[in-house]
Amino acid sequence: MPPCLGAITRNPAPCQACPRFSACGILPLHLARFLRPRRIMVYFSVPLIVALVALFSVEGSGVPPDHAGMRLLGFLITMWGPAAAVILFAVLLRRRIEGDEDLRERWLRRMRRLVMAVEMSLVAVFVTHVIRGGLADLADGALSFVGMLGVRRVLALVPLVVGMLACRLATHEIQRRDAGHRVRFLLLQSKVAIIPLAPVLIYVALTDLFEFAPIELRLIAVSQPWLGYLMPLALVIVAYMFAPKLLRLLWRTRRLGDLSINARVEVIARRESIRYRQISVWYTRGVRIANAAVAGLIPNGREIFVTDWLLHQLDDDEVEGVLAHELGHIKHRHLWVYLLFSFTYFGAYILLFGALRTVLPSIVTEGVLGPILLVASFFYLYFVLLLGFVSRRLERQADLFAVRNIRDPEAFPRALTKLAALHSLPVRMRRIFEWTRTHPSIERRVEFSMRAIQGRPEEMRYANTLHTSRALVAAVPAIAILLYALRGAVLPTTTDIAEMRAMLLIREAERVDAHLEVAVAGSTAMRRLRLEETDLAARAGEHFQTVLAERPDDAEIHYLHGVTDVYQERPEPALASFARVLRVDSTHVGALYAIAEIHADRGEWDTALSYVDRAAASQQGHPQIEELRERIRAKTDGQETAGE
């Protein structure tokens, strides 16, 4: 075991191998524990995305549920009550363990596990409210002043977010020394957690705004469904390209003014042909975080971020090692690897759900819980387990780059061990628990770095392009080819597109109170698509009644109303509507043909024959009329033969 690692594992006393690694300012466990931004992003964002999927999987009825006020109160209590209980427990516990750092450390680990369990239970309760409690209708009613559906659904997440953030405050209560840091702690947690959610929120906002686009543009988008898949891909690309700007918007940053550190990093960058814009210091405003990151695909806009507290706690050699690690991510194009990983997620998602719609349609289309569990499971498998597998290999590659390029190679494992102590990270970890992590355990990273310093060949293989990266590069065109080959199974059919266009026209007509246009669009959609859509027919029928009250003698409107009744399987109202048509226009071919069909379906062949003969006389040689006529005559001739 490396000497630094042994010192930290055993006790917080100074390590003889690291003279500046002293207990006076580096190792004290009574310092406020450090956040882990990447872990916050994963464990905070995944539950919120599950909750979003649940909200958007439910179609609101548009009617507020009964006892909406009591339901809203119950929802808020279930979201905030457990969090309040956890905070109260943490406050009382902090008073009891005050001054006992070993006991504080043990309870801090327990509190983290408790907080994670409570957060998972909050998400489960939230999904239950969505499925059983009518949360979608409750949100639509309470937030009716918000004109955009997607924004209303996102705002419905606010009580859950508040509850989860409040749970995080419980760990802060145990580890904090400065009571004034509560607000800054929560703000920081919020800003870090929102980063991976930003593309999702932007996508929801753009989708809502698209509803206000000209109807011609929306019809084009519906007719070309592949455009709907390109938009999230474009958002991901933009997010990767302009991530530094987003981070500067969320964080208070400034260009690093330490010329010595800048010079060291620039020497490595020039030697390895690495391009970046600048190193920026992230000022955490008293919330002690020791971390560094690189963001930005474009070299001229790429930035390396490092927190002010990391600069305060590590010496220059160790800071150089941490920043060289970030240069390793740039050198080996890891940001591009992560971008390709996101691309493969979208492709795999489309292929999976396209296949399930074909093989097991009930899982995807029926109910709410099944699709929610399916999406959540796939997201967890991809962005927690599979991403963790990829990320841990990329981190080792960046670690190897750091120890091979800094002045003092042993400074990098020293930096790792210091950060582990400052973060209260477990040094050792079983491999099964590493599966959900983006980084290997500190022990394995330190041992890997020490072996790399010794030039072990098994570690040197990480100097080359990894098989994982090559697999992702090959997977993107492979998935694209599969999507093209199976486009008939994964993209909407022609009938689906026509139905979506019809519904879009109906919604647009309803928005401007164009009753006739709604009625005609609904009736036409059912006739052309042969849809058995009772909701569509009912909506069209309601608008027909409004139009007929104003224009009672319009034969064409009566005819379309009759067609709507036919698709609702209401033959008597349909016959009444067609009779009104014939009173205005006795030669109306459509009404005559429809009446003949209704009587033929009832087995009233003589009556059906009289109406179809009239239709044939009005429009001679029409193939559909002649076909019905021959079918009815065959039945009547058969009855006459049976009678004889």
XYZ file of C-alpha atoms in Angstrom:
644
model
C 0.000 0.000 0.000
C 1.361 3.477 -0.843
C 2.502 5.399 2.241
C 0.007 8.242 1.848
C -2.892 5.846 1.536
C -1.774 3.958 4.610
C -1.560 7.117 6.651
C -5.065 8.213 5.749
C -6.500 4.760 6.267
C -5.061 4.379 9.745
C -5.369 7.858 11.250
C -5.309 11.565 10.419
C -1.739 12.039 11.561
C 0.824 13.551 9.155
C 2.298 11.181 6.588
C 6.102 11.093 6.613
C 6.212 10.529 2.856
C 4.235 13.733 2.305
C 5.810 16.528 4.386
C 3.140 19.102 3.576
C 0.307 16.663 4.204
C -0.172 17.774 7.791
C -3.080 17.593 10.156
C -3.014 21.353 10.781
C -4.745 22.417 7.576
C -5.196 19.482 5.250
C -6.512 16.418 7.014
C -8.663 17.548 9.957
C -11.887 15.590 9.852
C -13.732 18.390 11.637
C -13.621 20.479 8.449
C -16.893 20.724 6.617
C -17.133 17.724 4.317
C -16.808 18.273 0.640
C -19.507 17.784 -1.911
C -18.995 15.545 -4.900
C -20.568 17.389 -7.839
C -20.483 14.526 -10.346
C -22.083 12.156 -7.872
C -24.701 14.788 -7.005
C -25.550 15.105 -10.705
C -26.073 11.350 -11.115
C -27.958 10.574 -7.916
C -30.078 13.725 -8.050
C -30.856 13.848 -11.752
C -31.830 10.211 -12.336
C -34.753 10.302 -9.828
C -35.954 13.609 -11.254
C -35.919 12.230 -14.792
C -37.931 9.226 -13.583
C -40.451 11.646 -12.061
C -40.588 13.645 -15.323
C -41.205 10.477 -17.324
C -44.074 9.625 -14.974
C -45.635 13.080 -15.377
C -45.432 13.051 -19.167
C -46.708 9.457 -19.386
C -50.103 10.521 -18.033
C -52.571 12.473 -20.128
C -54.559 14.879 -18.017
C -58.323 14.806 -18.305
C -58.530 18.588 -18.169
C -60.891 18.381 -15.179
C -59.582 19.150 -11.662
C -59.982 16.141 -9.344
C -62.476 16.122 -6.494
C -61.278 17.757 -3.267
C -58.347 19.329 -5.117
C -57.323 21.436 -2.117
C -57.072 18.435 0.218
C -55.230 16.422 -2.436
C -52.717 19.234 -2.888
C -52.187 19.481 0.868
C -51.675 15.721 1.133
C -49.192 15.798 -1.733
C -47.138 18.568 -0.121
C -47.139 16.792 3.240
C -45.859 13.562 1.714
C -43.133 15.462 -0.153
C -41.941 17.679 2.698
C -42.869 15.749 5.829
C -40.146 13.050 5.561
C -37.521 15.671 4.720
C -38.498 17.759 7.751
C -38.272 14.665 9.964
C -34.790 13.832 8.653
C -33.567 17.416 9.231
C -34.960 17.429 12.782
C -33.247 14.135 13.476
C -29.955 15.510 12.102
C -30.171 18.676 14.227
C -30.796 16.692 17.411
C -28.072 14.214 16.511
C -25.541 16.982 15.846
C -25.937 18.276 19.396
C -25.335 14.800 20.765
C -22.173 14.052 18.775
C -20.648 17.524 19.107
C -16.917 17.212 19.792
C -16.642 13.489 19.002
C -15.166 13.423 15.488
C -15.091 9.630 15.180
C -18.752 9.409 16.107
C -19.536 12.279 13.721
C -17.781 10.423 10.907
C -19.769 7.229 11.523
C -23.076 9.055 11.689
C -22.246 11.048 8.578
C -21.943 7.835 6.562
C -25.187 6.531 8.042
C -26.959 9.813 7.338
C -25.905 9.714 3.696
C -27.422 6.257 3.338
C -30.573 7.398 5.133
C -30.897 10.457 2.895
C -30.556 8.334 -0.233
C -33.246 5.946 1.030
C -35.617 8.829 1.851
C -35.031 10.418 -1.573
C -35.857 7.150 -3.326
C -39.016 6.823 -1.244
C -40.006 10.403 -2.144
C -39.700 9.558 -5.840
C -41.790 6.392 -5.347
C -44.479 8.386 -3.515
C -44.386 11.040 -6.246
C -44.948 8.420 -8.969
C -47.813 6.982 -6.894
C -49.416 10.439 -6.762
C -49.075 10.656 -10.543
C -50.635 7.251 -11.204
C -53.246 7.053 -8.457
C -53.644 10.550 -7.106
C -54.355 12.495 -10.281
C -51.295 14.715 -9.848
C -51.293 15.657 -13.542
C -54.862 17.028 -13.319
C -54.051 18.641 -9.976
C -51.038 20.434 -11.476
C -52.974 21.485 -14.585
C -55.695 22.961 -12.377
C -53.440 24.693 -9.849
C -51.138 26.030 -12.565
C -53.806 26.842 -15.153
C -52.414 30.385 -15.417
C -49.342 28.851 -17.114
C -50.276 28.469 -20.748
C -47.744 25.754 -21.635
C -48.414 22.136 -20.671
C -44.768 21.065 -20.464
C -43.861 23.950 -18.166
C -46.809 23.068 -15.909
C -45.552 19.478 -15.634
C -42.017 20.640 -14.849
C -43.330 23.022 -12.174
C -45.172 20.084 -10.616
C -41.701 18.708 -9.800
C -40.869 21.643 -7.536
C -42.248 20.063 -4.303
C -40.209 16.915 -4.995
C -37.055 18.940 -5.686
C -37.556 20.947 -2.482
C -38.014 17.738 -0.508
C -34.876 16.148 -1.937
C -32.780 19.269 -1.354
C -34.062 19.462 2.204
C -32.944 15.869 2.735
C -29.453 16.836 1.563
C -29.452 19.553 4.210
C -29.544 16.822 6.878
C -26.002 15.691 6.039
C -24.877 19.309 6.114
C -26.326 19.694 9.612
C -24.102 16.877 10.881
C -20.914 17.980 9.140
C -21.280 21.773 9.190
C -19.339 24.194 11.342
C -20.767 27.441 10.040
C -24.546 27.805 10.331
C -24.485 30.624 7.797
C -23.642 28.204 4.999
C -27.063 26.540 4.773
C -28.407 28.728 1.976
C -25.162 28.582 0.004
C -25.073 24.825 0.467
C -28.589 24.443 -0.983
C -27.885 26.854 -3.832
C -24.764 24.938 -4.750
C -26.574 21.604 -4.641
C -29.285 23.051 -6.904
C -26.823 24.460 -9.431
C -24.792 21.267 -9.661
C -27.883 19.066 -9.969
C -29.469 21.184 -12.714
C -26.533 20.802 -15.125
C -27.479 17.372 -16.587
C -31.166 18.336 -16.501
C -30.631 21.488 -18.566
C -31.008 19.784 -22.000
C -34.201 18.048 -20.830
C -35.701 21.291 -19.526
C -34.730 23.171 -22.674
C -36.312 20.418 -24.792
C -39.574 20.678 -22.820
C -39.585 24.472 -23.183
C -38.939 24.304 -26.932
C -41.690 21.714 -27.344
C -44.117 24.050 -25.589
C -43.023 27.024 -27.647
C -43.457 24.970 -30.801
C -47.214 24.902 -30.087
C -47.259 28.624 -30.904
C -45.453 28.183 -34.226
C -47.421 28.622 -37.481
C -49.648 25.652 -38.256
C -47.790 25.044 -41.538
C -44.507 24.568 -39.687
C -46.087 22.185 -37.190
C -47.633 20.123 -39.977
C -44.192 19.766 -41.568
C -42.744 18.581 -38.263
C -45.527 16.019 -37.820
C -45.098 14.794 -41.400
C -41.343 14.299 -40.882
C -41.112 12.395 -37.556
C -37.329 12.038 -37.752
C -37.127 15.770 -36.990
C -38.402 14.963 -33.507
C -35.365 12.742 -32.915
C -32.881 15.264 -34.281
C -33.908 18.031 -31.882
C -32.710 16.310 -28.663
C -29.506 15.295 -30.433
C -28.935 18.897 -31.470
C -29.565 20.049 -27.894
C -26.992 17.581 -26.564
C -24.405 18.801 -29.085
C -25.092 22.434 -28.158
C -24.858 21.568 -24.442
C -21.435 19.949 -24.923
C -20.185 22.794 -27.096
C -21.334 25.631 -24.841
C -20.953 23.904 -21.465
C -18.332 26.449 -20.290
C -20.789 29.294 -20.833
C -23.481 27.402 -18.916
C -21.086 26.727 -16.038
C -20.012 30.353 -15.897
C -23.679 31.302 -15.809
C -24.301 29.008 -12.836
C -20.992 29.419 -11.023
C -18.956 32.458 -10.049
C -15.675 32.023 -11.926
C -12.571 34.016 -12.818
C -9.452 33.299 -14.833
C -6.715 31.651 -12.739
C -4.222 34.310 -11.732
C -1.482 32.020 -10.413
C 1.173 32.379 -13.119
C 3.233 29.487 -11.746
C 0.377 26.961 -12.064
C -0.627 28.364 -15.456
C 2.942 28.033 -16.716
C 3.218 24.413 -15.572
C -0.032 23.423 -17.272
C 0.852 25.305 -20.457
C 4.165 23.430 -20.702
C 2.310 20.094 -20.665
C -0.312 21.376 -23.097
C 2.275 22.587 -25.632
C 4.270 19.368 -25.368
C 1.160 17.221 -25.957
C -0.456 19.571 -28.544
C -3.469 20.210 -26.300
C -5.560 23.318 -26.886
C -7.855 25.041 -24.389
C -8.979 28.595 -23.744
C -8.132 29.132 -20.088
C -8.111 27.766 -16.554
C -10.933 29.252 -14.489
C -11.288 29.297 -10.712
C -14.722 28.386 -9.385
C -15.394 30.439 -6.252
C -17.580 28.324 -3.964
C -18.348 31.157 -1.516
C -17.434 29.310 1.648
C -18.965 25.941 0.749
C -15.830 23.850 0.733
C -15.501 21.858 -2.472
C -12.258 20.462 -3.842
C -12.825 19.501 -7.449
C -11.793 20.146 -11.039
C -13.430 19.564 -14.412
C -13.010 20.257 -18.109
C -15.838 21.407 -20.386
C -16.282 22.367 -24.023
C -15.817 20.518 -27.316
C -14.364 23.438 -29.263
C -10.696 24.129 -28.395
C -11.108 27.903 -28.470
C -14.012 27.696 -26.018
C -12.792 24.811 -23.866
C -12.083 25.618 -20.214
C -10.632 23.818 -17.221
C -12.445 24.627 -13.979
C -10.876 24.226 -10.550
C -12.391 25.225 -7.212
C -10.773 27.819 -5.001
C -10.756 25.413 -2.058
C -8.760 22.835 -3.994
C -6.130 25.477 -4.712
C -6.012 26.319 -1.005
C -5.647 22.729 0.174
C -3.149 21.220 -2.297
C 0.427 22.278 -2.970
C 1.581 23.339 -6.419
C 2.801 19.864 -7.444
C -0.507 18.303 -6.447
C -2.538 20.992 -8.211
C -0.434 20.369 -11.316
C -1.316 16.660 -11.071
C -5.052 17.381 -10.810
C -4.993 19.783 -13.769
C -2.838 17.356 -15.783
C -5.554 14.765 -15.191
C -8.042 17.169 -16.834
C -5.592 17.683 -19.706
C -5.611 13.895 -20.089
C -9.351 14.025 -20.721
C -8.702 16.557 -23.497
C -5.753 14.651 -24.959
C -7.710 11.408 -25.273
C -10.864 13.187 -26.523
C -13.007 11.936 -23.651
C -15.577 14.689 -24.138
C -16.180 13.347 -27.633
C -16.472 9.839 -26.190
C -19.177 11.035 -23.814
C -20.951 12.777 -26.694
C -20.915 9.559 -28.724
C -22.204 7.731 -25.669
C -25.194 10.103 -25.583
C -25.800 9.487 -29.289
C -25.833 5.724 -28.791
C -28.335 6.170 -25.948
C -30.848 7.880 -28.231
C -30.362 5.273 -30.958
C -30.605 2.330 -28.572
C -33.693 3.861 -26.953
C -35.479 4.212 -30.300
C -34.534 0.665 -31.346
C -35.593 -0.848 -28.020
C -38.978 0.805 -27.875
C -39.588 0.236 -31.569
C -38.949 -3.470 -31.054
C -41.150 -3.590 -27.955
C -43.998 -1.853 -29.784
C -43.833 -4.659 -32.335
C -43.215 -7.663 -30.076
C -44.859 -6.634 -26.773
C -47.049 -3.614 -27.529
C -48.960 -3.892 -24.254
C -45.828 -3.011 -22.244
C -45.306 0.247 -24.120
C -48.845 1.396 -24.865
C -51.032 0.085 -22.023
C -51.089 1.497 -18.524
C -48.707 3.975 -16.947
C -46.525 2.022 -14.524
C -45.094 -0.310 -17.185
C -43.683 2.440 -19.438
C -42.372 4.355 -16.406
C -40.497 1.329 -15.061
C -39.208 0.503 -18.524
C -37.849 3.986 -19.195
C -36.404 4.317 -15.689
C -34.717 0.897 -15.892
C -33.228 1.613 -19.301
C -32.012 5.044 -18.196
C -30.412 3.587 -15.050
C -28.791 0.753 -16.986
C -27.364 3.150 -19.554
C -26.409 6.254 -17.607
C -25.435 4.639 -14.296
C -24.144 1.124 -14.920
C -22.908 1.347 -18.515
C -21.703 4.945 -18.209
C -19.900 3.997 -15.004
C -18.150 1.153 -16.824
C -16.977 3.501 -19.589
C -16.113 6.388 -17.276
C -13.937 4.341 -14.923
C -11.709 3.335 -17.845
C -11.466 6.891 -19.089
C -10.509 8.073 -15.606
C -7.652 5.567 -15.504
C -6.464 6.809 -18.862
C -6.471 10.386 -17.566
C -4.696 9.275 -14.365
C -1.943 7.645 -16.445
C -1.551 10.825 -18.506
C -1.143 12.860 -15.314
C 1.586 10.733 -13.712
C 3.516 10.554 -17.015
C 3.543 14.311 -17.623
C 3.936 16.152 -14.309
C 7.236 17.081 -12.677
C 6.682 14.960 -9.566
C 4.672 11.845 -10.546
C 4.064 10.891 -6.914
C 2.273 14.184 -6.335
C -0.792 12.870 -8.160
C -1.485 9.893 -5.847
C -0.805 12.270 -2.959
C -3.456 14.608 -4.304
C -5.917 11.723 -4.603
C -5.419 10.690 -1.002
C -5.820 14.252 0.236
C -9.018 14.712 -1.739
C -10.309 11.421 -0.341
C -9.766 12.646 3.203
C -11.300 16.047 2.510
C -14.309 14.449 0.828
C -14.763 11.791 3.527
C -14.670 9.236 0.737
C -14.281 5.562 1.592
C -10.755 4.607 0.590
C -11.564 0.974 -0.058
C -14.624 -0.220 -1.899
C -15.853 -3.569 -3.107
C -16.013 -3.874 -6.861
C -19.756 -4.479 -6.858
C -20.258 -1.033 -5.261
C -17.998 0.544 -7.888
C -20.420 -0.473 -10.623
C -22.596 2.576 -9.971
C -19.652 4.989 -9.716
C -17.972 7.038 -12.400
C -14.538 6.712 -10.741
C -12.629 3.724 -9.349
C -12.101 3.650 -5.605
C -9.329 5.820 -4.195
C -7.324 2.753 -3.221
C -7.401 1.349 -6.759
C -6.615 4.731 -8.317
C -3.626 5.251 -6.030
C -2.324 1.720 -6.603
C -2.827 2.126 -10.355
C -0.898 5.421 -10.299
C 1.985 3.902 -8.333
C 2.228 0.962 -10.742
C 2.131 3.402 -13.672
C 4.995 5.375 -12.117
C 6.961 2.126 -11.999
C 6.206 1.581 -15.717
C 4.214 -1.638 -15.385
C 3.162 -2.783 -18.892
C -0.403 -3.654 -17.858
C -0.964 -0.002 -16.911
C 0.831 1.356 -19.974
C -1.865 -0.056 -22.243
C -4.077 2.829 -21.119
C -1.758 5.193 -22.991
C -3.356 4.079 -26.264
C -6.903 4.465 -27.505
C -9.153 2.235 -25.413
C -11.265 -0.532 -26.893
C -14.235 1.140 -25.186
C -13.725 4.318 -27.202
C -13.289 2.367 -30.423
C -16.497 0.444 -29.706
C -18.449 3.679 -29.232
C -17.069 5.131 -32.464
C -18.174 1.984 -34.309
C -21.539 1.849 -32.520
C -22.779 5.221 -33.798
C -22.814 4.359 -37.549
C -23.956 0.810 -36.749
C -26.997 2.115 -34.858
C -27.663 4.669 -37.612
C -27.684 1.878 -40.217
C -30.012 -0.216 -38.059
C -32.369 2.724 -37.613
C -32.483 3.273 -41.357
C -33.018 -0.426 -42.078
C -35.778 -0.725 -39.467
C -37.315 2.697 -40.016
C -40.665 1.101 -40.800
C -40.782 -0.461 -37.338
C -39.366 2.391 -35.263
C -40.862 5.420 -37.034
C -44.592 6.233 -37.176
C -46.513 4.661 -40.065
C -48.288 6.657 -42.773
C -51.574 6.140 -40.952
C -50.030 7.327 -37.683
C -48.734 10.467 -39.382
C -52.102 11.171 -40.995
C -53.839 10.734 -37.646
C -51.368 13.095 -35.957
C -51.916 15.678 -38.694
C -55.680 15.409 -38.238
C -55.442 15.794 -34.471
C -53.110 18.763 -34.912
C -55.616 20.447 -37.215
C -58.413 19.760 -34.741
C -56.457 21.218 -31.811
C -55.612 24.295 -33.861
C -59.251 24.766 -34.871
C -60.394 24.315 -31.262
C -57.843 26.885 -30.128
C -59.442 29.539 -32.357
C -63.041 28.322 -31.738
C -63.499 27.300 -35.380
C -66.295 24.798 -34.752
C -66.932 23.885 -38.366
C -63.261 23.295 -39.108
C -62.956 21.037 -36.055
C -66.026 19.046 -37.017
C -65.008 18.652 -40.647
C -61.407 17.766 -39.757
C -62.558 15.114 -37.284
C -65.066 13.590 -39.669
C -62.614 13.640 -42.577
C -59.907 12.025 -40.470
C -62.225 9.183 -39.507
C -63.391 8.637 -43.068
C -59.933 8.690 -44.641
C -58.092 6.800 -41.943
C -60.915 4.457 -40.927
C -60.188 5.331 -37.327
C -62.129 3.770 -34.490
C -61.466 6.829 -32.375
C -64.499 7.456 -30.182
C -62.920 10.491 -28.493
C -62.246 12.099 -31.859
C -65.812 11.373 -32.991
C -67.271 12.768 -29.779
C -65.268 15.989 -30.082
C -66.299 16.384 -33.716
C -69.949 15.680 -32.798
C -69.976 18.391 -30.136
C -68.713 20.965 -32.596
C -71.251 19.812 -35.222
C -74.057 20.573 -32.754
C -72.694 24.108 -32.318
C -72.511 24.662 -36.088
C -75.950 23.140 -36.777
C -77.543 25.497 -34.278
C -76.356 28.343 -36.486
C -76.897 26.660 -39.900
C -79.762 24.125 -39.519
C -80.436 23.772 -43.281
C -76.858 23.057 -44.410
C -77.045 19.583 -46.023
C -73.276 19.029 -46.056
C -72.937 19.661 -42.333
C -75.814 17.250 -41.597
C -74.089 14.668 -43.779
C -70.725 14.980 -41.991
C -72.533 14.838 -38.652
C -74.163 11.601 -39.775
C -70.776 10.158 -40.742
C -69.487 11.017 -37.277
C -72.445 9.157 -35.721
C -71.666 6.137 -37.894
C -68.123 5.957 -36.499
C -69.547 6.216 -32.999
C -71.771 3.210 -33.834
C -74.950 5.277 -33.447
C -77.033 4.231 -36.485
C -80.326 5.880 -35.462
C -78.924 9.426 -35.068
C -76.956 8.836 -38.281
C -80.135 7.887 -40.201
C -81.851 11.000 -38.808
C -78.976 13.212 -40.014
C -78.973 11.598 -43.482
C -82.776 12.003 -43.700
C -82.356 15.735 -43.068
C -79.802 15.815 -45.890
C -82.279 14.191 -48.305
C -84.993 16.669 -47.345
C -82.698 19.433 -48.571
C -81.100 17.494 -51.463
C -82.912 14.291 -52.449
C -80.085 13.247 -54.817
C -77.213 13.544 -52.306
C -75.113 10.509 -53.242
C -73.206 10.299 -49.941
C -76.382 10.248 -47.826
C -78.093 7.694 -50.074
C -75.052 5.418 -50.014
C -74.664 5.712 -46.218
C -78.353 4.884 -45.606
C -78.031 1.862 -47.914
C -74.995 0.643 -45.954
C -76.758 0.982 -42.597
C -79.812 -0.991 -43.801
C -77.547 -3.609 -45.412
C -75.698 -4.061 -42.114
C -79.079 -4.670 -40.453
C -80.074 -7.220 -43.099
C -82.872 -5.004 -44.475
C -81.960 -5.798 -48.061
C -85.025 -4.433 -49.876
C -84.753 -1.023 -48.206
C -80.987 -1.007 -48.779
C -81.491 -1.857 -52.475
C -83.938 1.024 -53.001
C -81.460 3.557 -51.579
C -78.454 2.190 -53.441
C -80.456 2.267 -56.710
C -81.179 5.939 -56.089
C -77.492 6.566 -55.420
C -76.539 4.738 -58.626
C -79.033 6.817 -60.594
C -77.544 10.029 -59.189
C -73.940 9.025 -59.967
C -73.761 6.328 -62.602
C -70.789 4.005 -62.883
C -69.281 4.737 -59.458
C -67.346 1.550 -58.527
C -68.027 1.706 -54.770
C -71.761 2.192 -55.336
C -71.874 -0.614 -57.925
C -70.007 -2.950 -55.574
C -72.533 -2.350 -52.766
C -75.363 -2.703 -55.252
C -74.144 -6.089 -56.475
C -73.657 -7.324 -52.911
C -77.200 -6.310 -51.939
C -78.687 -7.832 -55.109
C -76.885 -11.093 -54.452
C -78.504 -11.235 -51.022
C -81.990 -10.383 -52.330
C -81.668 -12.929 -55.177
C -80.582 -15.541 -52.656
C -83.614 -14.812 -50.484
C -85.944 -15.126 -53.499
C -84.380 -18.467 -54.477
C -84.717 -19.750 -50.911
C -88.376 -18.643 -50.870
C -89.196 -20.533 -54.088
